[in-house]
Every structure is written in structure tokens, then in C-alpha cells.
Amino acid sequence: MTTTAQPEKTTLAAVALRAGVSAPTVSKVVNGREDVSSATRARVLAALEELGYQSPLQRRTALPGHTVVEVIFDALTSAYAVEILNGVLEYAGASDVEIMISVTSHLGGATLSPERRAQRMVEAGRSGMIVVTSAFSAAQLHAFRRRKIPVAVIDPLNPPQADVVSVGATNWAGGKAATEHLLQLGHSRIAYLGGPEAAECNQARLHGYMAALMAKGVAVNPAYVIPGRFRAEHGVLGLKKLLDLAEPPTAIFAASDSIALGVLSEARKNGLRVPEDLSLVGFDGTYQAEESIPPLTSVSQPLQEMGRTALRAVLRQLHGEALDSQRVELATHLVVRESTAELKQR
């Protein structure tokens, strides 16, 4: 106990010295008081970031019964997000952990520096964070870690640094399995409607798609590869673009179930039948895939287990336990339903 308390006191004094202010002034900034000038606050925040000071408030939240983990989503409008959240909540309920939920588009303070955003998390008493498919920069994640805020990221849009815990699925294998299934049904004109180009999970799914095509000697048609967002509207817009081609695809591999649902909607508007006129595979294996009409063939990833794994990793970091690995990949598997069929000879 003594070995942890003394460095924290020393660090507080060091912050005051580094910023050229008094210790009470540093305390005001750390505790979110407003009676500090903006210039002074900026100096203190810079010193806090440089020295990685951990506030007493943050240390208190690590005590039993006071563990608060914030889960940040880019949006909560998809079954994917809901399934991950259910996994987090299930594990939290069994671990006496309080969960706070935020959506990046609702956080506000978009102009905050990484240091100030991280300090706000400290001031709010957060013990740790789970970041789900959000574009948090390396500088932002580093600022969290410098404040001793344990972080785990799930399917990050920006590839994380090696020292950041990340949780995902076997996206490459899943993308390959989806494409192989369509190839086995006789399709060769297969499109890929992907997520954000730089997203790690999208890149892996795309590479799996390409590997399956090349293994069968099928050239990758650049016109068939359309990146976007993991949203239904991308499926709508993507199918419109594909139907404008001189030779539209006979099958589509969508990088998420949400994208696939958008494709289904737009296909109906154009009088296309799935799977008679167009075979379709999604990715996620959410309840939406089971309930769609027709039920969607989809690469299932263990979303609830991903949520549980991320929270488990945050808590192990919080308790000072060594992690088996900084990168966790859980297995995917293809679930064949009614949205895919053999290609009809034309």
C-alpha cells in the first residue's frame, strides 16, 4: 500500500512544479473546478498529460463497489452494437461493475484535445473504457493510458498501437468463407460492399474476399469493391452503383448485416428477388439476419463474447493482472440461410 501511495503524492507536486502553479491550483483542475483561468488550466492539463498523473478520484473508483467502465460506441442503431452491449452488461452484472454508455456523436466537445478529453474521463470517475468501432486516434488512446485508464477496443476503425488491448473476430477467415460459399454456388461476379476503408476489420474481410477469388482464378473487379460505412444506407447506395454497371454482379458479400439489409430493401424496389436474381451474404450473424425476409446467410461472429472479453480485459488491467495477449480474435462461422442460391444459367 505504501509503495503505491507515495509516488501519487510526489506526482501531484511534480505536476504543480511542471506547470508553474500551486498544488491547490492543480487540485482544482483535477477535480473539475471552474475557478481557474483557461491559460492556467491549459498548462496544468499539459503537465498532467506529460507526467501521467492519476487523480484520487480515479483511484477511489478502482475500489470494490466503485468500478465504473464507460462503453463508447460510434452509434447504437445496429444489432451489432446491441449484441456487444448485452455481452458487456452480462459480465458487468456478474462482476459488480457499473456501466456507462456514450455515443461519439453525442459526446460533444469535439474540439477538446486528447489530454482534456482523457482528463474529463478521470474527473467523471471512470475506472476504464471500452471503445467499440470508434475512430479514436492513437494520441487519444495514449492519453487515456497515460492517465492509467485501462482501455480495450473492439473492431477499431483506426488500427491500435501494439500496447492497446483489442478484441475482434477472425475477419479474414470470415470474409474468405463468405466468398467461397458464393463461388461454390457458381457465382463469379461477386461484389464486396465494405465498411470504412481504413478499418482493420474491413481490411481483413476484404482481403479474405480477395483471397477466395484469387484461389479460384477469378480476377478482382475494382468496380465491384465499394467501401462505405457499416450502415443500411451504404447497402442501398452500393446496390444502386452496382446495378448501373454494364455487367452487374450476381452475388454480393456485405461487410455487415446492416449493409445487407440495405441491399435487400433496394433490391425489392428494383424488382430483384433474393436469392433468385441476386445472392446475398452478410457479416455479424445478428438477430436481424435471422428475422429478415428472406433470412440472411451471414458470417456469425460471437458479439456477446467479444463484449465480455473486452470488459474482462479492462478489469484485469485495472487489477494489475498480466494479460495473455494484447490482441484477442474469436472464431467466426458461416450460417447458411435463404438469401443465397445456385447461380441460374442465363
JSON list of N, CA, C and O in Angstrom, two decimals, residues 62-119:
[
{"chain": "A", "resi": 62, "resn": "ALA", "atom": "N", "xyz": [-11.49, 2.60, -8.36]},
{"chain": "A", "resi": 62, "resn": "ALA", "atom": "CA", "xyz": [-10.97, 1.25, -8.52]},
{"chain": "A", "resi": 62, "resn": "ALA", "atom": "C", "xyz": [-11.25, 0.37, -7.31]},
{"chain": "A", "resi": 62, "resn": "ALA", "atom": "O", "xyz": [-10.98, -0.81, -7.33]},
{"chain": "A", "resi": 63, "resn": "LEU", "atom": "N", "xyz": [-11.80, 0.95, -6.23]},
{"chain": "A", "resi": 63, "resn": "LEU", "atom": "CA", "xyz": [-12.13, 0.18, -5.05]},
{"chain": "A", "resi": 63, "resn": "LEU", "atom": "C", "xyz": [-13.36, -0.69, -5.32]},
{"chain": "A", "resi": 63, "resn": "LEU", "atom": "O", "xyz": [-14.18, -0.36, -6.17]},
{"chain": "A", "resi": 64, "resn": "PRO", "atom": "N", "xyz": [-13.51, -1.80, -4.59]},
{"chain": "A", "resi": 64, "resn": "PRO", "atom": "CA", "xyz": [-14.68, -2.66, -4.78]},
{"chain": "A", "resi": 64, "resn": "PRO", "atom": "C", "xyz": [-15.97, -1.87, -4.62]},
{"chain": "A", "resi": 64, "resn": "PRO", "atom": "O", "xyz": [-16.13, -1.07, -3.69]},
{"chain": "A", "resi": 65, "resn": "GLY", "atom": "N", "xyz": [-16.91, -2.08, -5.54]},
{"chain": "A", "resi": 65, "resn": "GLY", "atom": "CA", "xyz": [-18.18, -1.38, -5.48]},
{"chain": "A", "resi": 65, "resn": "GLY", "atom": "C", "xyz": [-18.15, -0.03, -6.16]},
{"chain": "A", "resi": 65, "resn": "GLY", "atom": "O", "xyz": [-19.19, 0.63, -6.26]},
{"chain": "A", "resi": 66, "resn": "HIS", "atom": "N", "xyz": [-16.99, 0.42, -6.62]},
{"chain": "A", "resi": 66, "resn": "HIS", "atom": "CA", "xyz": [-16.89, 1.74, -7.25]},
{"chain": "A", "resi": 66, "resn": "HIS", "atom": "C", "xyz": [-16.27, 1.66, -8.65]},
{"chain": "A", "resi": 66, "resn": "HIS", "atom": "O", "xyz": [-15.72, 2.62, -9.13]},
{"chain": "A", "resi": 67, "resn": "THR", "atom": "N", "xyz": [-16.35, 0.51, -9.25]},
{"chain": "A", "resi": 67, "resn": "THR", "atom": "CA", "xyz": [-15.78, 0.35, -10.58]},
{"chain": "A", "resi": 67, "resn": "THR", "atom": "C", "xyz": [-16.79, 0.79, -11.63]},
{"chain": "A", "resi": 67, "resn": "THR", "atom": "O", "xyz": [-17.87, 0.21, -11.73]},
{"chain": "A", "resi": 68, "resn": "VAL", "atom": "N", "xyz": [-16.43, 1.82, -12.38]},
{"chain": "A", "resi": 68, "resn": "VAL", "atom": "CA", "xyz": [-17.30, 2.36, -13.42]},
{"chain": "A", "resi": 68, "resn": "VAL", "atom": "C", "xyz": [-16.55, 2.30, -14.75]},
{"chain": "A", "resi": 68, "resn": "VAL", "atom": "O", "xyz": [-15.50, 2.91, -14.91]},
{"chain": "A", "resi": 69, "resn": "VAL", "atom": "N", "xyz": [-17.09, 1.55, -15.70]},
{"chain": "A", "resi": 69, "resn": "VAL", "atom": "CA", "xyz": [-16.48, 1.41, -17.01]},
{"chain": "A", "resi": 69, "resn": "VAL", "atom": "C", "xyz": [-17.39, 2.07, -18.04]},
{"chain": "A", "resi": 69, "resn": "VAL", "atom": "O", "xyz": [-18.60, 1.81, -18.08]},
{"chain": "A", "resi": 70, "resn": "GLU", "atom": "N", "xyz": [-16.82, 2.94, -18.84]},
{"chain": "A", "resi": 70, "resn": "GLU", "atom": "CA", "xyz": [-17.59, 3.60, -19.90]},
{"chain": "A", "resi": 70, "resn": "GLU", "atom": "C", "xyz": [-17.42, 2.84, -21.21]},
{"chain": "A", "resi": 70, "resn": "GLU", "atom": "O", "xyz": [-16.30, 2.50, -21.59]},
{"chain": "A", "resi": 71, "resn": "VAL", "atom": "N", "xyz": [-18.53, 2.59, -21.88]},
{"chain": "A", "resi": 71, "resn": "VAL", "atom": "CA", "xyz": [-18.52, 1.92, -23.17]},
{"chain": "A", "resi": 71, "resn": "VAL", "atom": "C", "xyz": [-18.92, 2.95, -24.22]},
{"chain": "A", "resi": 71, "resn": "VAL", "atom": "O", "xyz": [-20.01, 3.53, -24.15]},
{"chain": "A", "resi": 72, "resn": "ILE", "atom": "N", "xyz": [-18.03, 3.19, -25.18]},
{"chain": "A", "resi": 72, "resn": "ILE", "atom": "CA", "xyz": [-18.25, 4.23, -26.18]},
{"chain": "A", "resi": 72, "resn": "ILE", "atom": "C", "xyz": [-18.48, 3.59, -27.55]},
{"chain": "A", "resi": 72, "resn": "ILE", "atom": "O", "xyz": [-17.64, 2.82, -28.03]},
{"chain": "A", "resi": 73, "resn": "PHE", "atom": "N", "xyz": [-19.61, 3.91, -28.16]},
{"chain": "A", "resi": 73, "resn": "PHE", "atom": "CA", "xyz": [-19.96, 3.42, -29.49]},
{"chain": "A", "resi": 73, "resn": "PHE", "atom": "C", "xyz": [-19.94, 4.58, -30.48]},
{"chain": "A", "resi": 73, "resn": "PHE", "atom": "O", "xyz": [-20.17, 5.73, -30.10]},
{"chain": "A", "resi": 74, "resn": "ASP", "atom": "N", "xyz": [-19.72, 4.25, -31.76]},
{"chain": "A", "resi": 74, "resn": "ASP", "atom": "CA", "xyz": [-19.88, 5.29, -32.77]},
{"chain": "A", "resi": 74, "resn": "ASP", "atom": "C", "xyz": [-21.36, 5.52, -33.03]},
{"chain": "A", "resi": 74, "resn": "ASP", "atom": "O", "xyz": [-21.79, 6.60, -33.43]},
{"chain": "A", "resi": 75, "resn": "ALA", "atom": "N", "xyz": [-22.19, 4.48, -32.78]},
{"chain": "A", "resi": 75, "resn": "ALA", "atom": "CA", "xyz": [-23.65, 4.59, -32.89]},
{"chain": "A", "resi": 75, "resn": "ALA", "atom": "C", "xyz": [-24.25, 3.40, -32.17]},
{"chain": "A", "resi": 75, "resn": "ALA", "atom": "O", "xyz": [-23.61, 2.36, -32.01]},
{"chain": "A", "resi": 76, "resn": "LEU", "atom": "N", "xyz": [-25.50, 3.54, -31.73]},
{"chain": "A", "resi": 76, "resn": "LEU", "atom": "CA", "xyz": [-26.20, 2.43, -31.07]},
{"chain": "A", "resi": 76, "resn": "LEU", "atom": "C", "xyz": [-27.43, 2.04, -31.87]},
{"chain": "A", "resi": 76, "resn": "LEU", "atom": "O", "xyz": [-28.44, 1.61, -31.30]},
{"chain": "A", "resi": 77, "resn": "THR", "atom": "N", "xyz": [-27.34, 2.18, -33.17]},
{"chain": "A", "resi": 77, "resn": "THR", "atom": "CA", "xyz": [-28.51, 1.95, -34.02]},
{"chain": "A", "resi": 77, "resn": "THR", "atom": "C", "xyz": [-28.50, 0.58, -34.69]},
{"chain": "A", "resi": 77, "resn": "THR", "atom": "O", "xyz": [-29.42, 0.25, -35.44]},
{"chain": "A", "resi": 78, "resn": "SER", "atom": "N", "xyz": [-27.48, -0.24, -34.42]},
{"chain": "A", "resi": 78, "resn": "SER", "atom": "CA", "xyz": [-27.38, -1.53, -35.10]},
{"chain": "A", "resi": 78, "resn": "SER", "atom": "C", "xyz": [-27.50, -2.67, -34.11]},
{"chain": "A", "resi": 78, "resn": "SER", "atom": "O", "xyz": [-27.20, -2.54, -32.91]},
{"chain": "A", "resi": 79, "resn": "ALA", "atom": "N", "xyz": [-27.93, -3.83, -34.64]},
{"chain": "A", "resi": 79, "resn": "ALA", "atom": "CA", "xyz": [-27.99, -5.03, -33.81]},
{"chain": "A", "resi": 79, "resn": "ALA", "atom": "C", "xyz": [-26.60, -5.44, -33.35]},
{"chain": "A", "resi": 79, "resn": "ALA", "atom": "O", "xyz": [-26.43, -6.00, -32.26]},
{"chain": "A", "resi": 80, "resn": "TYR", "atom": "N", "xyz": [-25.59, -5.14, -34.15]},
{"chain": "A", "resi": 80, "resn": "TYR", "atom": "CA", "xyz": [-24.19, -5.42, -33.79]},
{"chain": "A", "resi": 80, "resn": "TYR", "atom": "C", "xyz": [-23.85, -4.75, -32.45]},
{"chain": "A", "resi": 80, "resn": "TYR", "atom": "O", "xyz": [-23.33, -5.39, -31.53]},
{"chain": "A", "resi": 81, "resn": "ALA", "atom": "N", "xyz": [-24.16, -3.46, -32.34]},
{"chain": "A", "resi": 81, "resn": "ALA", "atom": "CA", "xyz": [-23.85, -2.72, -31.12]},
{"chain": "A", "resi": 81, "resn": "ALA", "atom": "C", "xyz": [-24.64, -3.26, -29.93]},
{"chain": "A", "resi": 81, "resn": "ALA", "atom": "O", "xyz": [-24.11, -3.39, -28.82]},
{"chain": "A", "resi": 82, "resn": "VAL", "atom": "N", "xyz": [-25.90, -3.58, -30.16]},
{"chain": "A", "resi": 82, "resn": "VAL", "atom": "CA", "xyz": [-26.76, -4.09, -29.08]},
{"chain": "A", "resi": 82, "resn": "VAL", "atom": "C", "xyz": [-26.24, -5.42, -28.56]},
{"chain": "A", "resi": 82, "resn": "VAL", "atom": "O", "xyz": [-26.20, -5.66, -27.35]},
{"chain": "A", "resi": 83, "resn": "GLU", "atom": "N", "xyz": [-25.81, -6.30, -29.47]},
{"chain": "A", "resi": 83, "resn": "GLU", "atom": "CA", "xyz": [-25.31, -7.61, -29.06]},
{"chain": "A", "resi": 83, "resn": "GLU", "atom": "C", "xyz": [-24.03, -7.46, -28.22]},
{"chain": "A", "resi": 83, "resn": "GLU", "atom": "O", "xyz": [-23.85, -8.14, -27.20]},
{"chain": "A", "resi": 84, "resn": "ILE", "atom": "N", "xyz": [-23.13, -6.59, -28.65]},
{"chain": "A", "resi": 84, "resn": "ILE", "atom": "CA", "xyz": [-21.89, -6.37, -27.88]},
{"chain": "A", "resi": 84, "resn": "ILE", "atom": "C", "xyz": [-22.24, -5.80, -26.51]},
{"chain": "A", "resi": 84, "resn": "ILE", "atom": "O", "xyz": [-21.70, -6.24, -25.48]},
{"chain": "A", "resi": 85, "resn": "LEU", "atom": "N", "xyz": [-23.14, -4.84, -26.47]},
{"chain": "A", "resi": 85, "resn": "LEU", "atom": "CA", "xyz": [-23.54, -4.23, -25.19]},
{"chain": "A", "resi": 85, "resn": "LEU", "atom": "C", "xyz": [-24.15, -5.27, -24.26]},
{"chain": "A", "resi": 85, "resn": "LEU", "atom": "O", "xyz": [-23.88, -5.27, -23.05]},
{"chain": "A", "resi": 86, "resn": "ASN", "atom": "N", "xyz": [-24.95, -6.18, -24.80]},
{"chain": "A", "resi": 86, "resn": "ASN", "atom": "CA", "xyz": [-25.55, -7.23, -23.98]},
{"chain": "A", "resi": 86, "resn": "ASN", "atom": "C", "xyz": [-24.47, -8.09, -23.33]},
{"chain": "A", "resi": 86, "resn": "ASN", "atom": "O", "xyz": [-24.58, -8.48, -22.15]},
{"chain": "A", "resi": 87, "resn": "GLY", "atom": "N", "xyz": [-23.40, -8.39, -24.09]},
{"chain": "A", "resi": 87, "resn": "GLY", "atom": "CA", "xyz": [-22.30, -9.15, -23.52]},
{"chain": "A", "resi": 87, "resn": "GLY", "atom": "C", "xyz": [-21.59, -8.41, -22.41]},
{"chain": "A", "resi": 87, "resn": "GLY", "atom": "O", "xyz": [-21.25, -8.98, -21.36]},
{"chain": "A", "resi": 88, "resn": "VAL", "atom": "N", "xyz": [-21.36, -7.10, -22.62]},
{"chain": "A", "resi": 88, "resn": "VAL", "atom": "CA", "xyz": [-20.72, -6.27, -21.59]},
{"chain": "A", "resi": 88, "resn": "VAL", "atom": "C", "xyz": [-21.58, -6.24, -20.33]},
{"chain": "A", "resi": 88, "resn": "VAL", "atom": "O", "xyz": [-21.08, -6.43, -19.21]},
{"chain": "A", "resi": 89, "resn": "LEU", "atom": "N", "xyz": [-22.87, -6.00, -20.50]},
{"chain": "A", "resi": 89, "resn": "LEU", "atom": "CA", "xyz": [-23.77, -5.89, -19.35]},
{"chain": "A", "resi": 89, "resn": "LEU", "atom": "C", "xyz": [-23.88, -7.20, -18.58]},
{"chain": "A", "resi": 89, "resn": "LEU", "atom": "O", "xyz": [-23.95, -7.21, -17.35]},
{"chain": "A", "resi": 90, "resn": "GLU", "atom": "N", "xyz": [-23.88, -8.31, -19.31]},
{"chain": "A", "resi": 90, "resn": "GLU", "atom": "CA", "xyz": [-23.96, -9.61, -18.64]},
{"chain": "A", "resi": 90, "resn": "GLU", "atom": "C", "xyz": [-22.75, -9.83, -17.75]},
{"chain": "A", "resi": 90, "resn": "GLU", "atom": "O", "xyz": [-22.88, -10.24, -16.59]},
{"chain": "A", "resi": 91, "resn": "TYR", "atom": "N", "xyz": [-21.56, -9.56, -18.28]},
{"chain": "A", "resi": 91, "resn": "TYR", "atom": "CA", "xyz": [-20.35, -9.75, -17.50]},
{"chain": "A", "resi": 91, "resn": "TYR", "atom": "C", "xyz": [-20.27, -8.74, -16.35]},
{"chain": "A", "resi": 91, "resn": "TYR", "atom": "O", "xyz": [-19.82, -9.07, -15.24]},
{"chain": "A", "resi": 92, "resn": "ALA", "atom": "N", "xyz": [-20.72, -7.52, -16.61]},
{"chain": "A", "resi": 92, "resn": "ALA", "atom": "CA", "xyz": [-20.69, -6.48, -15.57]},
{"chain": "A", "resi": 92, "resn": "ALA", "atom": "C", "xyz": [-21.60, -6.86, -14.41]},
{"chain": "A", "resi": 92, "resn": "ALA", "atom": "O", "xyz": [-21.25, -6.65, -13.24]},
{"chain": "A", "resi": 93, "resn": "GLY", "atom": "N", "xyz": [-22.77, -7.43, -14.72]},
{"chain": "A", "resi": 93, "resn": "GLY", "atom": "CA", "xyz": [-23.70, -7.82, -13.67]},
{"chain": "A", "resi": 93, "resn": "GLY", "atom": "C", "xyz": [-23.12, -8.88, -12.75]},
{"chain": "A", "resi": 93, "resn": "GLY", "atom": "O", "xyz": [-23.41, -8.89, -11.55]},
{"chain": "A", "resi": 94, "resn": "ALA", "atom": "N", "xyz": [-22.30, -9.75, -13.32]},
{"chain": "A", "resi": 94, "resn": "ALA", "atom": "CA", "xyz": [-21.69, -10.81, -12.53]},
{"chain": "A", "resi": 94, "resn": "ALA", "atom": "C", "xyz": [-20.42, -10.35, -11.82]},
{"chain": "A", "resi": 94, "resn": "ALA", "atom": "O", "xyz": [-19.89, -11.07, -10.97]},
{"chain": "A", "resi": 95, "resn": "SER", "atom": "N", "xyz": [-19.95, -9.14, -12.17]},
{"chain": "A", "resi": 95, "resn": "SER", "atom": "CA", "xyz": [-18.67, -8.66, -11.62]},
{"chain": "A", "resi": 95, "resn": "SER", "atom": "C", "xyz": [-18.82, -7.41, -10.77]},
{"chain": "A", "resi": 95, "resn": "SER", "atom": "O", "xyz": [-17.83, -6.80, -10.39]},
{"chain": "A", "resi": 96, "resn": "ASP", "atom": "N", "xyz": [-20.06, -7.01, -10.48]},
{"chain": "A", "resi": 96, "resn": "ASP", "atom": "CA", "xyz": [-20.33, -5.82, -9.67]},
{"chain": "A", "resi": 96, "resn": "ASP", "atom": "C", "xyz": [-19.67, -4.58, -10.25]},
{"chain": "A", "resi": 96, "resn": "ASP", "atom": "O", "xyz": [-19.00, -3.81, -9.56]},
{"chain": "A", "resi": 97, "resn": "VAL", "atom": "N", "xyz": [-19.86, -4.41, -11.56]},
{"chain": "A", "resi": 97, "resn": "VAL", "atom": "CA", "xyz": [-19.30, -3.26, -12.28]},
{"chain": "A", "resi": 97, "resn": "VAL", "atom": "C", "xyz": [-20.43, -2.41, -12.83]},
{"chain": "A", "resi": 97, "resn": "VAL", "atom": "O", "xyz": [-21.41, -2.93, -13.37]},
{"chain": "A", "resi": 98, "resn": "GLU", "atom": "N", "xyz": [-20.30, -1.11, -12.68]},
{"chain": "A", "resi": 98, "resn": "GLU", "atom": "CA", "xyz": [-21.29, -0.18, -13.24]},
{"chain": "A", "resi": 98, "resn": "GLU", "atom": "C", "xyz": [-20.87, 0.21, -14.66]},
{"chain": "A", "resi": 98, "resn": "GLU", "atom": "O", "xyz": [-19.70, 0.51, -14.90]},
{"chain": "A", "resi": 99, "resn": "ILE", "atom": "N", "xyz": [-21.82, 0.20, -15.58]},
{"chain": "A", "resi": 99, "resn": "ILE", "atom": "CA", "xyz": [-21.53, 0.52, -16.98]},
{"chain": "A", "resi": 99, "resn": "ILE", "atom": "C", "xyz": [-22.18, 1.85, -17.35]},
{"chain": "A", "resi": 99, "resn": "ILE", "atom": "O", "xyz": [-23.37, 2.07, -17.10]},
{"chain": "A", "resi": 100, "resn": "MET", "atom": "N", "xyz": [-21.40, 2.73, -17.96]},
{"chain": "A", "resi": 100, "resn": "MET", "atom": "CA", "xyz": [-21.90, 3.97, -18.52]},
{"chain": "A", "resi": 100, "resn": "MET", "atom": "C", "xyz": [-21.78, 3.87, -20.04]},
{"chain": "A", "resi": 100, "resn": "MET", "atom": "O", "xyz": [-20.79, 3.34, -20.55]},
{"chain": "A", "resi": 101, "resn": "ILE", "atom": "N", "xyz": [-22.76, 4.38, -20.77]},
{"chain": "A", "resi": 101, "resn": "ILE", "atom": "CA", "xyz": [-22.77, 4.27, -22.23]},
{"chain": "A", "resi": 101, "resn": "ILE", "atom": "C", "xyz": [-22.69, 5.65, -22.86]},
{"chain": "A", "resi": 101, "resn": "ILE", "atom": "O", "xyz": [-23.41, 6.57, -22.44]},
{"chain": "A", "resi": 102, "resn": "SER", "atom": "N", "xyz": [-21.82, 5.79, -23.85]},
{"chain": "A", "resi": 102, "resn": "SER", "atom": "CA", "xyz": [-21.71, 7.04, -24.60]},
{"chain": "A", "resi": 102, "resn": "SER", "atom": "C", "xyz": [-21.69, 6.73, -26.09]},
{"chain": "A", "resi": 102, "resn": "SER", "atom": "O", "xyz": [-21.28, 5.64, -26.51]},
{"chain": "A", "resi": 103, "resn": "VAL", "atom": "N", "xyz": [-22.15, 7.68, -26.88]},
{"chain": "A", "resi": 103, "resn": "VAL", "atom": "CA", "xyz": [-22.10, 7.59, -28.34]},
{"chain": "A", "resi": 103, "resn": "VAL", "atom": "C", "xyz": [-21.27, 8.77, -28.82]},
{"chain": "A", "resi": 103, "resn": "VAL", "atom": "O", "xyz": [-21.49, 9.91, -28.40]},
{"chain": "A", "resi": 104, "resn": "THR", "atom": "N", "xyz": [-20.28, 8.50, -29.68]},
{"chain": "A", "resi": 104, "resn": "THR", "atom": "CA", "xyz": [-19.33, 9.55, -30.06]},
{"chain": "A", "resi": 104, "resn": "THR", "atom": "C", "xyz": [-20.02, 10.77, -30.64]},
{"chain": "A", "resi": 104, "resn": "THR", "atom": "O", "xyz": [-19.61, 11.90, -30.39]},
{"chain": "A", "resi": 105, "resn": "SER", "atom": "N", "xyz": [-21.10, 10.58, -31.39]},
{"chain": "A", "resi": 105, "resn": "SER", "atom": "CA", "xyz": [-21.78, 11.73, -32.00]},
{"chain": "A", "resi": 105, "resn": "SER", "atom": "C", "xyz": [-22.52, 12.56, -30.97]},
{"chain": "A", "resi": 105, "resn": "SER", "atom": "O", "xyz": [-22.92, 13.69, -31.24]},
{"chain": "A", "resi": 106, "resn": "HIS", "atom": "N", "xyz": [-22.70, 12.01, -29.75]},
{"chain": "A", "resi": 106, "resn": "HIS", "atom": "CA", "xyz": [-23.42, 12.74, -28.70]},
{"chain": "A", "resi": 106, "resn": "HIS", "atom": "C", "xyz": [-22.51, 13.24, -27.60]},
{"chain": "A", "resi": 106, "resn": "HIS", "atom": "O", "xyz": [-22.99, 13.85, -26.65]},
{"chain": "A", "resi": 107, "resn": "LEU", "atom": "N", "xyz": [-21.20, 12.96, -27.71]},
{"chain": "A", "resi": 107, "resn": "LEU", "atom": "CA", "xyz": [-20.30, 13.31, -26.62]},
{"chain": "A", "resi": 107, "resn": "LEU", "atom": "C", "xyz": [-20.09, 14.80, -26.48]},
{"chain": "A", "resi": 107, "resn": "LEU", "atom": "O", "xyz": [-19.90, 15.32, -25.39]},
{"chain": "A", "resi": 108, "resn": "GLY", "atom": "N", "xyz": [-20.14, 15.52, -27.59]},
{"chain": "A", "resi": 108, "resn": "GLY", "atom": "CA", "xyz": [-19.86, 16.95, -27.55]},
{"chain": "A", "resi": 108, "resn": "GLY", "atom": "C", "xyz": [-18.38, 17.19, -27.34]},
{"chain": "A", "resi": 108, "resn": "GLY", "atom": "O", "xyz": [-17.58, 16.28, -27.19]},
{"chain": "A", "resi": 109, "resn": "GLY", "atom": "N", "xyz": [-18.00, 18.42, -27.32]},
{"chain": "A", "resi": 109, "resn": "GLY", "atom": "CA", "xyz": [-16.60, 18.76, -27.07]},
{"chain": "A", "resi": 109, "resn": "GLY", "atom": "C", "xyz": [-15.67, 18.22, -28.12]},
{"chain": "A", "resi": 109, "resn": "GLY", "atom": "O", "xyz": [-14.58, 17.75, -27.83]},
{"chain": "A", "resi": 110, "resn": "ALA", "atom": "N", "xyz": [-16.12, 18.25, -29.38]},
{"chain": "A", "resi": 110, "resn": "ALA", "atom": "CA", "xyz": [-15.31, 17.67, -30.45]},
{"chain": "A", "resi": 110, "resn": "ALA", "atom": "C", "xyz": [-13.97, 18.36, -30.59]},
{"chain": "A", "resi": 110, "resn": "ALA", "atom": "O", "xyz": [-13.01, 17.80, -31.12]},
{"chain": "A", "resi": 111, "resn": "THR", "atom": "N", "xyz": [-13.88, 19.61, -30.11]},
{"chain": "A", "resi": 111, "resn": "THR", "atom": "CA", "xyz": [-12.63, 20.36, -30.23]},
{"chain": "A", "resi": 111, "resn": "THR", "atom": "C", "xyz": [-11.69, 20.12, -29.06]},
{"chain": "A", "resi": 111, "resn": "THR", "atom": "O", "xyz": [-10.61, 20.70, -29.01]},
{"chain": "A", "resi": 112, "resn": "LEU", "atom": "N", "xyz": [-12.09, 19.28, -28.09]},
{"chain": "A", "resi": 112, "resn": "LEU", "atom": "CA", "xyz": [-11.24, 19.01, -26.95]},
{"chain": "A", "resi": 112, "resn": "LEU", "atom": "C", "xyz": [-9.95, 18.32, -27.40]},
{"chain": "A", "resi": 112, "resn": "LEU", "atom": "O", "xyz": [-9.98, 17.46, -28.28]},
{"chain": "A", "resi": 113, "resn": "SER", "atom": "N", "xyz": [-8.86, 18.67, -26.77]},
{"chain": "A", "resi": 113, "resn": "SER", "atom": "CA", "xyz": [-7.61, 17.97, -27.05]},
{"chain": "A", "resi": 113, "resn": "SER", "atom": "C", "xyz": [-7.70, 16.57, -26.45]},
{"chain": "A", "resi": 113, "resn": "SER", "atom": "O", "xyz": [-8.50, 16.31, -25.56]},
{"chain": "A", "resi": 114, "resn": "PRO", "atom": "N", "xyz": [-6.87, 15.64, -26.94]},
{"chain": "A", "resi": 114, "resn": "PRO", "atom": "CA", "xyz": [-6.86, 14.30, -26.35]},
{"chain": "A", "resi": 114, "resn": "PRO", "atom": "C", "xyz": [-6.63, 14.32, -24.85]},
{"chain": "A", "resi": 114, "resn": "PRO", "atom": "O", "xyz": [-7.26, 13.56, -24.10]},
{"chain": "A", "resi": 115, "resn": "GLU", "atom": "N", "xyz": [-5.74, 15.23, -24.38]},
{"chain": "A", "resi": 115, "resn": "GLU", "atom": "CA", "xyz": [-5.44, 15.29, -22.95]},
{"chain": "A", "resi": 115, "resn": "GLU", "atom": "C", "xyz": [-6.65, 15.74, -22.15]},
{"chain": "A", "resi": 115, "resn": "GLU", "atom": "O", "xyz": [-6.96, 15.20, -21.09]},
{"chain": "A", "resi": 116, "resn": "ARG", "atom": "N", "xyz": [-7.37, 16.74, -22.69]},
{"chain": "A", "resi": 116, "resn": "ARG", "atom": "CA", "xyz": [-8.52, 17.26, -21.95]},
{"chain": "A", "resi": 116, "resn": "ARG", "atom": "C", "xyz": [-9.66, 16.24, -21.95]},
{"chain": "A", "resi": 116, "resn": "ARG", "atom": "O", "xyz": [-10.34, 16.06, -20.94]},
{"chain": "A", "resi": 117, "resn": "ARG", "atom": "N", "xyz": [-9.85, 15.55, -23.06]},
{"chain": "A", "resi": 117, "resn": "ARG", "atom": "CA", "xyz": [-10.90, 14.53, -23.11]},
{"chain": "A", "resi": 117, "resn": "ARG", "atom": "C", "xyz": [-10.59, 13.41, -22.10]},
{"chain": "A", "resi": 117, "resn": "ARG", "atom": "O", "xyz": [-11.47, 12.94, -21.39]},
{"chain": "A", "resi": 118, "resn": "ALA", "atom": "N", "xyz": [-9.31, 13.01, -22.05]},
{"chain": "A", "resi": 118, "resn": "ALA", "atom": "CA", "xyz": [-8.92, 11.98, -21.10]},
{"chain": "A", "resi": 118, "resn": "ALA", "atom": "C", "xyz": [-9.11, 12.45, -19.66]},
{"chain": "A", "resi": 118, "resn": "ALA", "atom": "O", "xyz": [-9.58, 11.71, -18.80]},
{"chain": "A", "resi": 119, "resn": "GLN", "atom": "N", "xyz": [-8.75, 13.73, -19.41]},
{"chain": "A", "resi": 119, "resn": "GLN", "atom": "CA", "xyz": [-8.90, 14.26, -18.06]},
{"chain": "A", "resi": 119, "resn": "GLN", "atom": "C", "xyz": [-10.37, 14.31, -17.65]},
{"chain": "A", "resi": 119, "resn": "GLN", "atom": "O", "xyz": [-10.72, 14.09, -16.49]}
]
